[in-house]
Amino acid sequence: MHLRRVPTVACALVLALSACVRSGSTAEEDLAPDDREPIRLEVLNNNWSDVTVFVMREGSRDRVGVATAATTTVLSIPRHLLGQLRVVQLIADPIGSANGITSEAILLKPGMQVTWRLESDLRRSSVMVY
């Protein structure tokens, strides 16, 4: 009677293990198309200096691009820069100056857009997320 249970237990074990095995897809492939899109970052730079823009998340700082002085620059924040928590801070580092600014913490989700208005006095700058 004990030997009759072996095939049943073996089948149950195979089914359980096959449920745990992932297909060959990656985590990126499992995302909906909108989740793969980068976040659009529009920088309205009213400052007199070109500004290097960074994204800081989970203690890591990554360069996104440069916003030219007195212009509007559109940059992209790649999804992988959002990190696990998707909470980031934007850093504006004026070229040739030590007077940079860091935004407040922002929760970003795929499909969102960010407008960052940098003023001539960077302390008066503002961030809009929509």
Short mmCIF file of the N, C-alpha and C atoms (twelve columns), coordinates in Angstrom:
data_MODEL
# 
_entry.id   MODEL 
# 
loop_
_atom_site.group_PDB 
_atom_site.id 
_atom_site.type_symbol 
_atom_site.label_atom_id 
_atom_site.label_alt_id 
_atom_site.label_comp_id 
_atom_site.label_asym_id 
_atom_site.label_seq_id 
_atom_site.Cartn_x 
_atom_site.Cartn_y 
_atom_site.Cartn_z 
_atom_site.pdbx_PDB_model_num 
ATOM 1   N N  . MET A 1   0.813  -1.186 0.000   1 
ATOM 2   C CA . MET A 1   0.000  0.000  0.000   1 
ATOM 3   C C  . MET A 1   0.867  1.265  0.000   1 
ATOM 4   N N  . HIS A 2   1.998  1.221  0.628   1 
ATOM 5   C CA . HIS A 2   2.918  2.344  0.683   1 
ATOM 6   C C  . HIS A 2   3.506  2.649  -0.704  1 
ATOM 7   N N  . LEU A 3   3.761  1.667  -1.529  1 
ATOM 8   C CA . LEU A 3   4.320  1.848  -2.861  1 
ATOM 9   C C  . LEU A 3   3.342  2.507  -3.813  1 
ATOM 10  N N  . ARG A 4   2.042  2.388  -3.565  1 
ATOM 11  C CA . ARG A 4   1.044  3.020  -4.439  1 
ATOM 12  C C  . ARG A 4   1.047  4.540  -4.285  1 
ATOM 13  N N  . ARG A 5   1.482  5.043  -3.166  1 
ATOM 14  C CA . ARG A 5   1.494  6.487  -2.920  1 
ATOM 15  C C  . ARG A 5   2.687  7.172  -3.590  1 
ATOM 16  N N  . VAL A 6   3.737  6.455  -3.898  1 
ATOM 17  C CA . VAL A 6   4.950  7.048  -4.462  1 
ATOM 18  C C  . VAL A 6   4.656  7.807  -5.759  1 
ATOM 19  N N  . PRO A 7   3.931  7.222  -6.761  1 
ATOM 20  C CA . PRO A 7   3.650  8.003  -7.970  1 
ATOM 21  C C  . PRO A 7   2.808  9.250  -7.693  1 
ATOM 22  N N  . THR A 8   1.874  9.162  -6.770  1 
ATOM 23  C CA . THR A 8   1.032  10.304 -6.445  1 
ATOM 24  C C  . THR A 8   1.859  11.425 -5.813  1 
ATOM 25  N N  . VAL A 9   2.730  11.056 -4.891  1 
ATOM 26  C CA . VAL A 9   3.591  12.039 -4.235  1 
ATOM 27  C C  . VAL A 9   4.573  12.628 -5.248  1 
ATOM 28  N N  . ALA A 10  5.111  11.799 -6.125  1 
ATOM 29  C CA . ALA A 10  6.053  12.281 -7.138  1 
ATOM 30  C C  . ALA A 10  5.369  13.274 -8.081  1 
ATOM 31  N N  . CYS A 11  4.150  12.972 -8.498  1 
ATOM 32  C CA . CYS A 11  3.411  13.901 -9.371  1 
ATOM 33  C C  . CYS A 11  3.140  15.223 -8.668  1 
ATOM 34  N N  . ALA A 12  2.743  15.145 -7.419  1 
ATOM 35  C CA . ALA A 12  2.469  16.364 -6.657  1 
ATOM 36  C C  . ALA A 12  3.739  17.198 -6.506  1 
ATOM 37  N N  . LEU A 13  4.871  16.541 -6.276  1 
ATOM 38  C CA . LEU A 13  6.147  17.241 -6.136  1 
ATOM 39  C C  . LEU A 13  6.551  17.911 -7.446  1 
ATOM 40  N N  . VAL A 14  6.384  17.225 -8.568  1 
ATOM 41  C CA . VAL A 14  6.713  17.796 -9.871  1 
ATOM 42  C C  . VAL A 14  5.830  19.006 -10.156 1 
ATOM 43  N N  . LEU A 15  4.531  18.897 -9.874  1 
ATOM 44  C CA . LEU A 15  3.630  20.028 -10.097 1 
ATOM 45  C C  . LEU A 15  3.999  21.226 -9.225  1 
ATOM 46  N N  . ALA A 16  4.343  20.966 -7.969  1 
ATOM 47  C CA . ALA A 16  4.708  22.054 -7.063  1 
ATOM 48  C C  . ALA A 16  5.993  22.746 -7.528  1 
ATOM 49  N N  . LEU A 17  6.978  21.963 -7.942  1 
ATOM 50  C CA . LEU A 17  8.235  22.551 -8.399  1 
ATOM 51  C C  . LEU A 17  8.058  23.306 -9.705  1 
ATOM 52  N N  . SER A 18  7.237  22.805 -10.598 1 
ATOM 53  C CA . SER A 18  7.037  23.502 -11.869 1 
ATOM 54  C C  . SER A 18  6.318  24.829 -11.671 1 
ATOM 55  N N  . ALA A 19  5.519  24.932 -10.644 1 
ATOM 56  C CA . ALA A 19  4.847  26.203 -10.351 1 
ATOM 57  C C  . ALA A 19  5.843  27.244 -9.854  1 
ATOM 58  N N  . CYS A 20  6.951  26.799 -9.260  1 
ATOM 59  C CA . CYS A 20  7.951  27.718 -8.724  1 
ATOM 60  C C  . CYS A 20  8.939  28.194 -9.776  1 
ATOM 61  N N  . VAL A 21  9.054  27.466 -10.876 1 
ATOM 62  C CA . VAL A 21  10.026 27.809 -11.903 1 
ATOM 63  C C  . VAL A 21  9.462  28.893 -12.803 1 
ATOM 64  N N  . ARG A 22  10.249 29.963 -13.013 1 
ATOM 65  C CA . ARG A 22  9.841  31.053 -13.905 1 
ATOM 66  C C  . ARG A 22  10.151 30.675 -15.329 1 
ATOM 67  N N  . SER A 23  9.404  31.287 -16.218 1 
ATOM 68  C CA . SER A 23  9.732  31.122 -17.630 1 
ATOM 69  C C  . SER A 23  10.991 31.912 -17.924 1 
ATOM 70  N N  . GLY A 24  11.443 31.922 -19.147 1 
ATOM 71  C CA . GLY A 24  12.664 32.614 -19.524 1 
ATOM 72  C C  . GLY A 24  12.515 34.121 -19.591 1 
ATOM 73  N N  . SER A 25  11.352 34.682 -19.249 1 
ATOM 74  C CA . SER A 25  11.168 36.121 -19.335 1 
ATOM 75  C C  . SER A 25  11.890 36.829 -18.204 1 
ATOM 76  N N  . THR A 26  12.263 38.065 -18.449 1 
ATOM 77  C CA . THR A 26  12.915 38.873 -17.425 1 
ATOM 78  C C  . THR A 26  11.861 39.721 -16.729 1 
ATOM 79  N N  . ALA A 27  12.246 40.331 -15.619 1 
ATOM 80  C CA . ALA A 27  11.319 41.195 -14.895 1 
ATOM 81  C C  . ALA A 27  10.867 42.353 -15.775 1 
ATOM 82  N N  . GLU A 28  11.760 42.874 -16.615 1 
ATOM 83  C CA . GLU A 28  11.418 43.982 -17.507 1 
ATOM 84  C C  . GLU A 28  10.358 43.563 -18.517 1 
ATOM 85  N N  . GLU A 29  10.433 42.320 -19.002 1 
ATOM 86  C CA . GLU A 29  9.454  41.835 -19.975 1 
ATOM 87  C C  . GLU A 29  8.083  41.635 -19.346 1 
ATOM 88  N N  . ASP A 30  8.050  41.400 -18.024 1 
ATOM 89  C CA . ASP A 30  6.784  41.171 -17.334 1 
ATOM 90  C C  . ASP A 30  6.012  42.457 -17.090 1 
ATOM 91  N N  . LEU A 31  6.633  43.599 -17.294 1 
ATOM 92  C CA . LEU A 31  5.983  44.884 -17.056 1 
ATOM 93  C C  . LEU A 31  5.037  45.229 -18.197 1 
ATOM 94  N N  . ALA A 32  4.010  45.983 -17.856 1 
ATOM 95  C CA . ALA A 32  3.125  46.516 -18.889 1 
ATOM 96  C C  . ALA A 32  3.923  47.527 -19.708 1 
ATOM 97  N N  . PRO A 33  3.548  47.755 -20.975 1 
ATOM 98  C CA . PRO A 33  4.310  48.689 -21.808 1 
ATOM 99  C C  . PRO A 33  4.517  50.057 -21.170 1 
ATOM 100 N N  . ASP A 34  3.509  50.596 -20.476 1 
ATOM 101 C CA . ASP A 34  3.653  51.907 -19.842 1 
ATOM 102 C C  . ASP A 34  4.694  51.882 -18.725 1 
ATOM 103 N N  . ASP A 35  4.862  50.711 -18.068 1 
ATOM 104 C CA . ASP A 35  5.823  50.600 -16.979 1 
ATOM 105 C C  . ASP A 35  7.262  50.596 -17.473 1 
ATOM 106 N N  . ARG A 36  7.485  50.334 -18.756 1 
ATOM 107 C CA . ARG A 36  8.835  50.322 -19.311 1 
ATOM 108 C C  . ARG A 36  9.262  51.703 -19.780 1 
ATOM 109 N N  . GLU A 37  8.320  52.593 -19.945 1 
ATOM 110 C CA . GLU A 37  8.619  53.934 -20.456 1 
ATOM 111 C C  . GLU A 37  9.375  54.745 -19.403 1 
ATOM 112 N N  . PRO A 38  10.335 55.555 -19.847 1 
ATOM 113 C CA . PRO A 38  11.023 56.430 -18.895 1 
ATOM 114 C C  . PRO A 38  10.105 57.556 -18.435 1 
ATOM 115 N N  . ILE A 39  10.462 58.144 -17.316 1 
ATOM 116 C CA . ILE A 39  9.739  59.314 -16.808 1 
ATOM 117 C C  . ILE A 39  10.251 60.532 -17.589 1 
ATOM 118 N N  . ARG A 40  9.332  61.359 -18.053 1 
ATOM 119 C CA . ARG A 40  9.708  62.579 -18.783 1 
ATOM 120 C C  . ARG A 40  9.995  63.677 -17.769 1 
ATOM 121 N N  . LEU A 41  11.184 64.258 -17.869 1 
ATOM 122 C CA . LEU A 41  11.599 65.342 -16.974 1 
ATOM 123 C C  . LEU A 41  11.843 66.582 -17.817 1 
ATOM 124 N N  . GLU A 42  11.000 67.578 -17.623 1 
ATOM 125 C CA . GLU A 42  11.139 68.848 -18.325 1 
ATOM 126 C C  . GLU A 42  11.784 69.834 -17.358 1 
ATOM 127 N N  . VAL A 43  12.940 70.370 -17.741 1 
ATOM 128 C CA . VAL A 43  13.662 71.317 -16.891 1 
ATOM 129 C C  . VAL A 43  13.571 72.698 -17.526 1 
ATOM 130 N N  . LEU A 44  12.876 73.604 -16.844 1 
ATOM 131 C CA . LEU A 44  12.778 74.998 -17.278 1 
ATOM 132 C C  . LEU A 44  13.888 75.741 -16.536 1 
ATOM 133 N N  . ASN A 45  15.011 75.915 -17.194 1 
ATOM 134 C CA . ASN A 45  16.186 76.484 -16.546 1 
ATOM 135 C C  . ASN A 45  16.228 77.994 -16.747 1 
ATOM 136 N N  . ASN A 46  15.765 78.732 -15.734 1 
ATOM 137 C CA . ASN A 46  15.809 80.195 -15.755 1 
ATOM 138 C C  . ASN A 46  17.094 80.713 -15.104 1 
ATOM 139 N N  . ASN A 47  18.021 79.814 -14.866 1 
ATOM 140 C CA . ASN A 47  19.288 80.155 -14.245 1 
ATOM 141 C C  . ASN A 47  20.256 80.638 -15.314 1 
ATOM 142 N N  . TRP A 48  21.301 81.366 -14.890 1 
ATOM 143 C CA . TRP A 48  22.289 81.883 -15.824 1 
ATOM 144 C C  . TRP A 48  23.341 80.844 -16.188 1 
ATOM 145 N N  . SER A 49  23.325 79.712 -15.508 1 
ATOM 146 C CA . SER A 49  24.329 78.663 -15.751 1 
ATOM 147 C C  . SER A 49  23.686 77.414 -16.337 1 
ATOM 148 N N  . ASP A 50  24.459 76.701 -17.142 1 
ATOM 149 C CA . ASP A 50  24.043 75.348 -17.506 1 
ATOM 150 C C  . ASP A 50  24.068 74.522 -16.226 1 
ATOM 151 N N  . VAL A 51  23.148 73.577 -16.134 1 
ATOM 152 C CA . VAL A 51  22.998 72.806 -14.903 1 
ATOM 153 C C  . VAL A 51  23.051 71.321 -15.230 1 
ATOM 154 N N  . THR A 52  23.900 70.596 -14.523 1 
ATOM 155 C CA . THR A 52  23.916 69.141 -14.642 1 
ATOM 156 C C  . THR A 52  22.835 68.596 -13.716 1 
ATOM 157 N N  . VAL A 53  21.992 67.711 -14.252 1 
ATOM 158 C CA . VAL A 53  20.863 67.166 -13.494 1 
ATOM 159 C C  . VAL A 53  21.169 65.714 -13.127 1 
ATOM 160 N N  . PHE A 54  20.975 65.415 -11.845 1 
ATOM 161 C CA . PHE A 54  21.178 64.073 -11.318 1 
ATOM 162 C C  . PHE A 54  19.883 63.582 -10.685 1 
ATOM 163 N N  . VAL A 55  19.729 62.263 -10.611 1 
ATOM 164 C CA . VAL A 55  18.656 61.630 -9.839  1 
ATOM 165 C C  . VAL A 55  19.329 60.882 -8.702  1 
ATOM 166 N N  . MET A 56  18.865 61.143 -7.485  1 
ATOM 167 C CA . MET A 56  19.398 60.436 -6.323  1 
ATOM 168 C C  . MET A 56  18.307 59.532 -5.770  1 
ATOM 169 N N  . ARG A 57  18.644 58.263 -5.637  1 
ATOM 170 C CA . ARG A 57  17.701 57.308 -5.073  1 
ATOM 171 C C  . ARG A 57  18.474 56.268 -4.276  1 
ATOM 172 N N  . GLU A 58  17.947 55.965 -3.111  1 
ATOM 173 C CA . GLU A 58  18.511 54.931 -2.241  1 
ATOM 174 C C  . GLU A 58  20.017 55.107 -2.043  1 
ATOM 175 N N  . GLY A 59  20.463 56.349 -1.898  1 
ATOM 176 C CA . GLY A 59  21.864 56.645 -1.649  1 
ATOM 177 C C  . GLY A 59  22.751 56.670 -2.878  1 
ATOM 178 N N  . SER A 60  22.185 56.468 -4.052  1 
ATOM 179 C CA . SER A 60  22.954 56.459 -5.295  1 
ATOM 180 C C  . SER A 60  22.595 57.682 -6.129  1 
ATOM 181 N N  . ARG A 61  23.594 58.288 -6.741  1 
ATOM 182 C CA . ARG A 61  23.387 59.493 -7.556  1 
ATOM 183 C C  . ARG A 61  23.777 59.179 -9.001  1 
ATOM 184 N N  . ASP A 62  22.847 59.394 -9.930  1 
ATOM 185 C CA . ASP A 62  23.088 59.104 -11.334 1 
ATOM 186 C C  . ASP A 62  22.807 60.336 -12.178 1 
ATOM 187 N N  . ARG A 63  23.702 60.622 -13.122 1 
ATOM 188 C CA . ARG A 63  23.557 61.765 -14.022 1 
ATOM 189 C C  . ARG A 63  22.485 61.469 -15.058 1 
ATOM 190 N N  . VAL A 64  21.586 62.436 -15.262 1 
ATOM 191 C CA . VAL A 64  20.518 62.302 -16.247 1 
ATOM 192 C C  . VAL A 64  20.829 63.130 -17.486 1 
ATOM 193 N N  . GLY A 65  21.447 64.297 -17.303 1 
ATOM 194 C CA . GLY A 65  21.768 65.141 -18.445 1 
ATOM 195 C C  . GLY A 65  22.099 66.549 -18.019 1 
ATOM 196 N N  . VAL A 66  22.190 67.439 -19.015 1 
ATOM 197 C CA . VAL A 66  22.502 68.847 -18.766 1 
ATOM 198 C C  . VAL A 66  21.357 69.706 -19.289 1 
ATOM 199 N N  . ALA A 67  20.914 70.645 -18.453 1 
ATOM 200 C CA . ALA A 67  19.896 71.618 -18.847 1 
ATOM 201 C C  . ALA A 67  20.618 72.922 -19.176 1 
ATOM 202 N N  . THR A 68  20.495 73.344 -20.411 1 
ATOM 203 C CA . THR A 68  21.170 74.561 -20.876 1 
ATOM 204 C C  . THR A 68  20.545 75.797 -20.221 1 
ATOM 205 N N  . ALA A 69  21.384 76.796 -19.952 1 
ATOM 206 C CA . ALA A 69  20.936 78.035 -19.318 1 
ATOM 207 C C  . ALA A 69  19.857 78.721 -20.155 1 
ATOM 208 N N  . ALA A 70  18.868 79.267 -19.468 1 
ATOM 209 C CA . ALA A 70  17.808 80.082 -20.073 1 
ATOM 210 C C  . ALA A 70  17.028 79.357 -21.178 1 
ATOM 211 N N  . THR A 71  16.882 78.049 -21.054 1 
ATOM 212 C CA . THR A 71  16.096 77.274 -22.024 1 
ATOM 213 C C  . THR A 71  15.285 76.204 -21.301 1 
ATOM 214 N N  . THR A 72  14.441 75.536 -22.069 1 
ATOM 215 C CA . THR A 72  13.716 74.371 -21.563 1 
ATOM 216 C C  . THR A 72  14.358 73.134 -22.173 1 
ATOM 217 N N  . THR A 73  14.708 72.190 -21.325 1 
ATOM 218 C CA . THR A 73  15.350 70.951 -21.758 1 
ATOM 219 C C  . THR A 73  14.486 69.773 -21.320 1 
ATOM 220 N N  . VAL A 74  14.269 68.838 -22.229 1 
ATOM 221 C CA . VAL A 74  13.511 67.637 -21.895 1 
ATOM 222 C C  . VAL A 74  14.495 66.478 -21.738 1 
ATOM 223 N N  . LEU A 75  14.475 65.869 -20.559 1 
ATOM 224 C CA . LEU A 75  15.326 64.726 -20.246 1 
ATOM 225 C C  . LEU A 75  14.442 63.530 -19.917 1 
ATOM 226 N N  . SER A 76  15.033 62.367 -19.859 1 
ATOM 227 C CA . SER A 76  14.309 61.153 -19.489 1 
ATOM 228 C C  . SER A 76  14.964 60.529 -18.268 1 
ATOM 229 N N  . ILE A 77  14.125 60.076 -17.349 1 
ATOM 230 C CA . ILE A 77  14.613 59.321 -16.204 1 
ATOM 231 C C  . ILE A 77  14.299 57.856 -16.499 1 
ATOM 232 N N  . PRO A 78  15.314 57.061 -16.811 1 
ATOM 233 C CA . PRO A 78  15.051 55.646 -17.094 1 
ATOM 234 C C  . PRO A 78  14.429 54.945 -15.891 1 
ATOM 235 N N  . ARG A 79  13.583 53.992 -16.165 1 
ATOM 236 C CA . ARG A 79  12.859 53.283 -15.119 1 
ATOM 237 C C  . ARG A 79  13.802 52.680 -14.074 1 
ATOM 238 N N  . HIS A 80  14.953 52.167 -14.512 1 
ATOM 239 C CA . HIS A 80  15.855 51.515 -13.561 1 
ATOM 240 C C  . HIS A 80  16.443 52.502 -12.549 1 
ATOM 241 N N  . LEU A 81  16.382 53.803 -12.825 1 
ATOM 242 C CA . LEU A 81  16.883 54.791 -11.864 1 
ATOM 243 C C  . LEU A 81  15.877 55.083 -10.754 1 
ATOM 244 N N  . LEU A 82  14.669 54.553 -10.862 1 
ATOM 245 C CA . LEU A 82  13.677 54.782 -9.818  1 
ATOM 246 C C  . LEU A 82  13.949 53.938 -8.583  1 
ATOM 247 N N  . GLY A 83  14.659 52.834 -8.741  1 
ATOM 248 C CA . GLY A 83  14.944 51.961 -7.616  1 
ATOM 249 C C  . GLY A 83  13.710 51.220 -7.152  1 
ATOM 250 N N  . GLN A 84  13.862 50.464 -6.090  1 
ATOM 251 C CA . GLN A 84  12.770 49.646 -5.553  1 
ATOM 252 C C  . GLN A 84  11.645 50.498 -4.984  1 
ATOM 253 N N  . LEU A 85  11.995 51.561 -4.280  1 
ATOM 254 C CA . LEU A 85  10.991 52.379 -3.593  1 
ATOM 255 C C  . LEU A 85  10.336 53.409 -4.503  1 
ATOM 256 N N  . ARG A 86  10.982 53.721 -5.632  1 
ATOM 257 C CA . ARG A 86  10.501 54.719 -6.589  1 
ATOM 258 C C  . ARG A 86  10.428 56.120 -5.999  1 
ATOM 259 N N  . VAL A 87  11.209 56.347 -4.948  1 
ATOM 260 C CA . VAL A 87  11.306 57.676 -4.343  1 
ATOM 261 C C  . VAL A 87  12.669 58.236 -4.715  1 
ATOM 262 N N  . VAL A 88  12.665 59.398 -5.349  1 
ATOM 263 C CA . VAL A 88  13.909 60.008 -5.811  1 
ATOM 264 C C  . VAL A 88  13.975 61.462 -5.374  1 
ATOM 265 N N  . GLN A 89  15.159 62.016 -5.481  1 
ATOM 266 C CA . GLN A 89  15.364 63.451 -5.349  1 
ATOM 267 C C  . GLN A 89  16.111 63.906 -6.586  1 
ATOM 268 N N  . LEU A 90  15.798 65.085 -7.056  1 
ATOM 269 C CA . LEU A 90  16.494 65.664 -8.194  1 
ATOM 270 C C  . LEU A 90  17.573 66.590 -7.669  1 
ATOM 271 N N  . ILE A 91  18.726 66.563 -8.319  1 
ATOM 272 C CA . ILE A 91  19.843 67.424 -7.941  1 
ATOM 273 C C  . ILE A 91  20.201 68.285 -9.145  1 
ATOM 274 N N  . ALA A 92  20.288 69.600 -8.923  1 
ATOM 275 C CA . ALA A 92  20.753 70.534 -9.953  1 
ATOM 276 C C  . ALA A 92  22.111 71.044 -9.507  1 
ATOM 277 N N  . ASP A 93  23.121 70.781 -10.333 1 
ATOM 278 C CA . ASP A 93  24.488 71.176 -10.027 1 
ATOM 279 C C  . ASP A 93  24.960 72.151 -11.110 1 
ATOM 280 N N  . PRO A 94  24.882 73.478 -10.841 1 
ATOM 281 C CA . PRO A 94  25.291 74.461 -11.851 1 
ATOM 282 C C  . PRO A 94  26.767 74.299 -12.204 1 
ATOM 283 N N  . ILE A 95  27.055 74.302 -13.478 1 
ATOM 284 C CA . ILE A 95  28.434 74.156 -13.933 1 
ATOM 285 C C  . ILE A 95  29.208 75.417 -13.559 1 
ATOM 286 N N  . GLY A 96  30.315 75.238 -12.881 1 
ATOM 287 C CA . GLY A 96  31.157 76.372 -12.473 1 
ATOM 288 C C  . GLY A 96  30.721 77.017 -11.177 1 
ATOM 289 N N  . SER A 97  29.818 76.395 -10.433 1 
ATOM 290 C CA . SER A 97  29.342 76.967 -9.176  1 
ATOM 291 C C  . SER A 97  29.165 75.853 -8.148  1 
ATOM 292 N N  . ALA A 98  29.298 76.216 -6.892  1 
ATOM 293 C CA . ALA A 98  29.097 75.245 -5.808  1 
ATOM 294 C C  . ALA A 98  27.709 75.365 -5.190  1 
ATOM 295 N N  . ASN A 99  26.856 76.207 -5.770  1 
ATOM 296 C CA . ASN A 99  25.538 76.476 -5.192  1 
ATOM 297 C C  . ASN A 99  24.448 75.631 -5.844  1 
ATOM 298 N N  . GLY A 100 24.528 74.321 -5.690  1 
ATOM 299 C CA . GLY A 100 23.517 73.433 -6.243  1 
ATOM 300 C C  . GLY A 100 22.293 73.364 -5.359  1 
ATOM 301 N N  . ILE A 101 21.331 72.588 -5.804  1 
ATOM 302 C CA . ILE A 101 20.102 72.418 -5.039  1 
ATOM 303 C C  . ILE A 101 19.619 70.986 -5.197  1 
ATOM 304 N N  . THR A 102 18.970 70.490 -4.143  1 
ATOM 305 C CA . THR A 102 18.362 69.162 -4.152  1 
ATOM 306 C C  . THR A 102 16.876 69.323 -3.859  1 
ATOM 307 N N  . SER A 103 16.051 68.685 -4.689  1 
ATOM 308 C CA . SER A 103 14.598 68.781 -4.490  1 
ATOM 309 C C  . SER A 103 14.167 67.945 -3.288  1 
ATOM 310 N N  . GLU A 104 12.928 68.126 -2.902  1 
ATOM 311 C CA . GLU A 104 12.351 67.256 -1.885  1 
ATOM 312 C C  . GLU A 104 12.191 65.848 -2.488  1 
ATOM 313 N N  . ALA A 105 11.912 64.876 -1.652  1 
ATOM 314 C CA . ALA A 105 11.706 63.503 -2.118  1 
ATOM 315 C C  . ALA A 105 10.416 63.433 -2.948  1 
ATOM 316 N N  . ILE A 106 10.498 62.724 -4.068  1 
ATOM 317 C CA . ILE A 106 9.367  62.616 -4.990  1 
ATOM 318 C C  . ILE A 106 9.091  61.141 -5.250  1 
ATOM 319 N N  . LEU A 107 7.852  60.731 -5.102  1 
ATOM 320 C CA . LEU A 107 7.438  59.371 -5.456  1 
ATOM 321 C C  . LEU A 107 7.036  59.373 -6.922  1 
ATOM 322 N N  . LEU A 108 7.742  58.597 -7.738  1 
ATOM 323 C CA . LEU A 108 7.480  58.565 -9.175  1 
ATOM 324 C C  . LEU A 108 6.990  57.187 -9.606  1 
ATOM 325 N N  . LYS A 109 6.041  57.198 -10.500 1 
ATOM 326 C CA . LYS A 109 5.525  55.961 -11.080 1 
ATOM 327 C C  . LYS A 109 5.597  56.091 -12.593 1 
ATOM 328 N N  . PRO A 110 5.736  54.968 -13.296 1 
ATOM 329 C CA . PRO A 110 5.767  55.034 -14.760 1 
ATOM 330 C C  . PRO A 110 4.546  55.770 -15.303 1 
ATOM 331 N N  . GLY A 111 4.771  56.566 -16.323 1 
ATOM 332 C CA . GLY A 111 3.699  57.342 -16.925 1 
ATOM 333 C C  . GLY A 111 3.591  58.755 -16.382 1 
ATOM 334 N N  . MET A 112 4.254  59.025 -15.266 1 
ATOM 335 C CA . MET A 112 4.231  60.376 -14.704 1 
ATOM 336 C C  . MET A 112 5.180  61.283 -15.473 1 
ATOM 337 N N  . GLN A 113 4.935  62.585 -15.352 1 
ATOM 338 C CA . GLN A 113 5.818  63.591 -15.926 1 
ATOM 339 C C  . GLN A 113 6.211  64.569 -14.826 1 
ATOM 340 N N  . VAL A 114 7.434  65.063 -14.919 1 
ATOM 341 C CA . VAL A 114 7.964  65.990 -13.923 1 
ATOM 342 C C  . VAL A 114 8.391  67.264 -14.630 1 
ATOM 343 N N  . THR A 115 7.997  68.396 -14.077 1 
ATOM 344 C CA . THR A 115 8.481  69.689 -14.554 1 
ATOM 345 C C  . THR A 115 9.240  70.334 -13.403 1 
ATOM 346 N N  . TRP A 116 10.490 70.659 -13.649 1 
ATOM 347 C CA . TRP A 116 11.341 71.263 -12.631 1 
ATOM 348 C C  . TRP A 116 11.732 72.648 -13.122 1 
ATOM 349 N N  . ARG A 117 11.244 73.667 -12.417 1 
ATOM 350 C CA . ARG A 117 11.535 75.057 -12.764 1 
ATOM 351 C C  . ARG A 117 12.698 75.530 -11.895 1 
ATOM 352 N N  . LEU A 118 13.837 75.764 -12.534 1 
ATOM 353 C CA . LEU A 118 15.030 76.249 -11.842 1 
ATOM 354 C C  . LEU A 118 15.110 77.757 -12.023 1 
ATOM 355 N N  . GLU A 119 15.099 78.478 -10.928 1 
ATOM 356 C CA . GLU A 119 15.122 79.934 -10.970 1 
ATOM 357 C C  . GLU A 119 16.554 80.460 -10.894 1 
ATOM 358 N N  . SER A 120 16.723 81.761 -11.160 1 
ATOM 359 C CA . SER A 120 18.060 82.356 -11.096 1 
ATOM 360 C C  . SER A 120 18.645 82.184 -9.690  1 
ATOM 361 N N  . ASP A 121 17.801 82.298 -8.669  1 
ATOM 362 C CA . ASP A 121 18.180 81.930 -7.306  1 
ATOM 363 C C  . ASP A 121 17.621 80.514 -7.103  1 
ATOM 364 N N  . LEU A 122 18.483 79.526 -7.155  1 
ATOM 365 C CA . LEU A 122 18.025 78.132 -7.139  1 
ATOM 366 C C  . LEU A 122 17.175 77.776 -5.922  1 
ATOM 367 N N  . ARG A 123 17.289 78.532 -4.841  1 
ATOM 368 C CA . ARG A 123 16.482 78.255 -3.639  1 
ATOM 369 C C  . ARG A 123 14.997 78.495 -3.883  1 
ATOM 370 N N  . ARG A 124 14.654 79.236 -4.934  1 
ATOM 371 C CA . ARG A 124 13.240 79.519 -5.262  1 
ATOM 372 C C  . ARG A 124 12.687 78.549 -6.305  1 
ATOM 373 N N  . SER A 125 13.412 77.502 -6.626  1 
ATOM 374 C CA . SER A 125 12.996 76.538 -7.646  1 
ATOM 375 C C  . SER A 125 11.825 75.691 -7.158  1 
ATOM 376 N N  . SER A 126 11.086 75.115 -8.116  1 
ATOM 377 C CA . SER A 126 9.918  74.312 -7.757  1 
ATOM 378 C C  . SER A 126 9.810  73.080 -8.654  1 
ATOM 379 N N  . VAL A 127 9.164  72.052 -8.113  1 
ATOM 380 C CA . VAL A 127 8.958  70.791 -8.843  1 
ATOM 381 C C  . VAL A 127 7.464  70.529 -8.932  1 
ATOM 382 N N  . MET A 128 7.011  70.154 -10.133 1 
ATOM 383 C CA . MET A 128 5.615  69.762 -10.331 1 
ATOM 384 C C  . MET A 128 5.607  68.348 -10.899 1 
ATOM 385 N N  . VAL A 129 4.766  67.493 -10.341 1 
ATOM 386 C CA . VAL A 129 4.646  66.109 -10.793 1 
ATOM 387 C C  . VAL A 129 3.197  65.893 -11.203 1 
ATOM 388 N N  . TYR A 130 3.022  65.355 -12.411 1 
ATOM 389 C CA . TYR A 130 1.680  65.054 -12.884 1 
ATOM 390 C C  . TYR A 130 1.678  63.849 -13.768 1 
# 
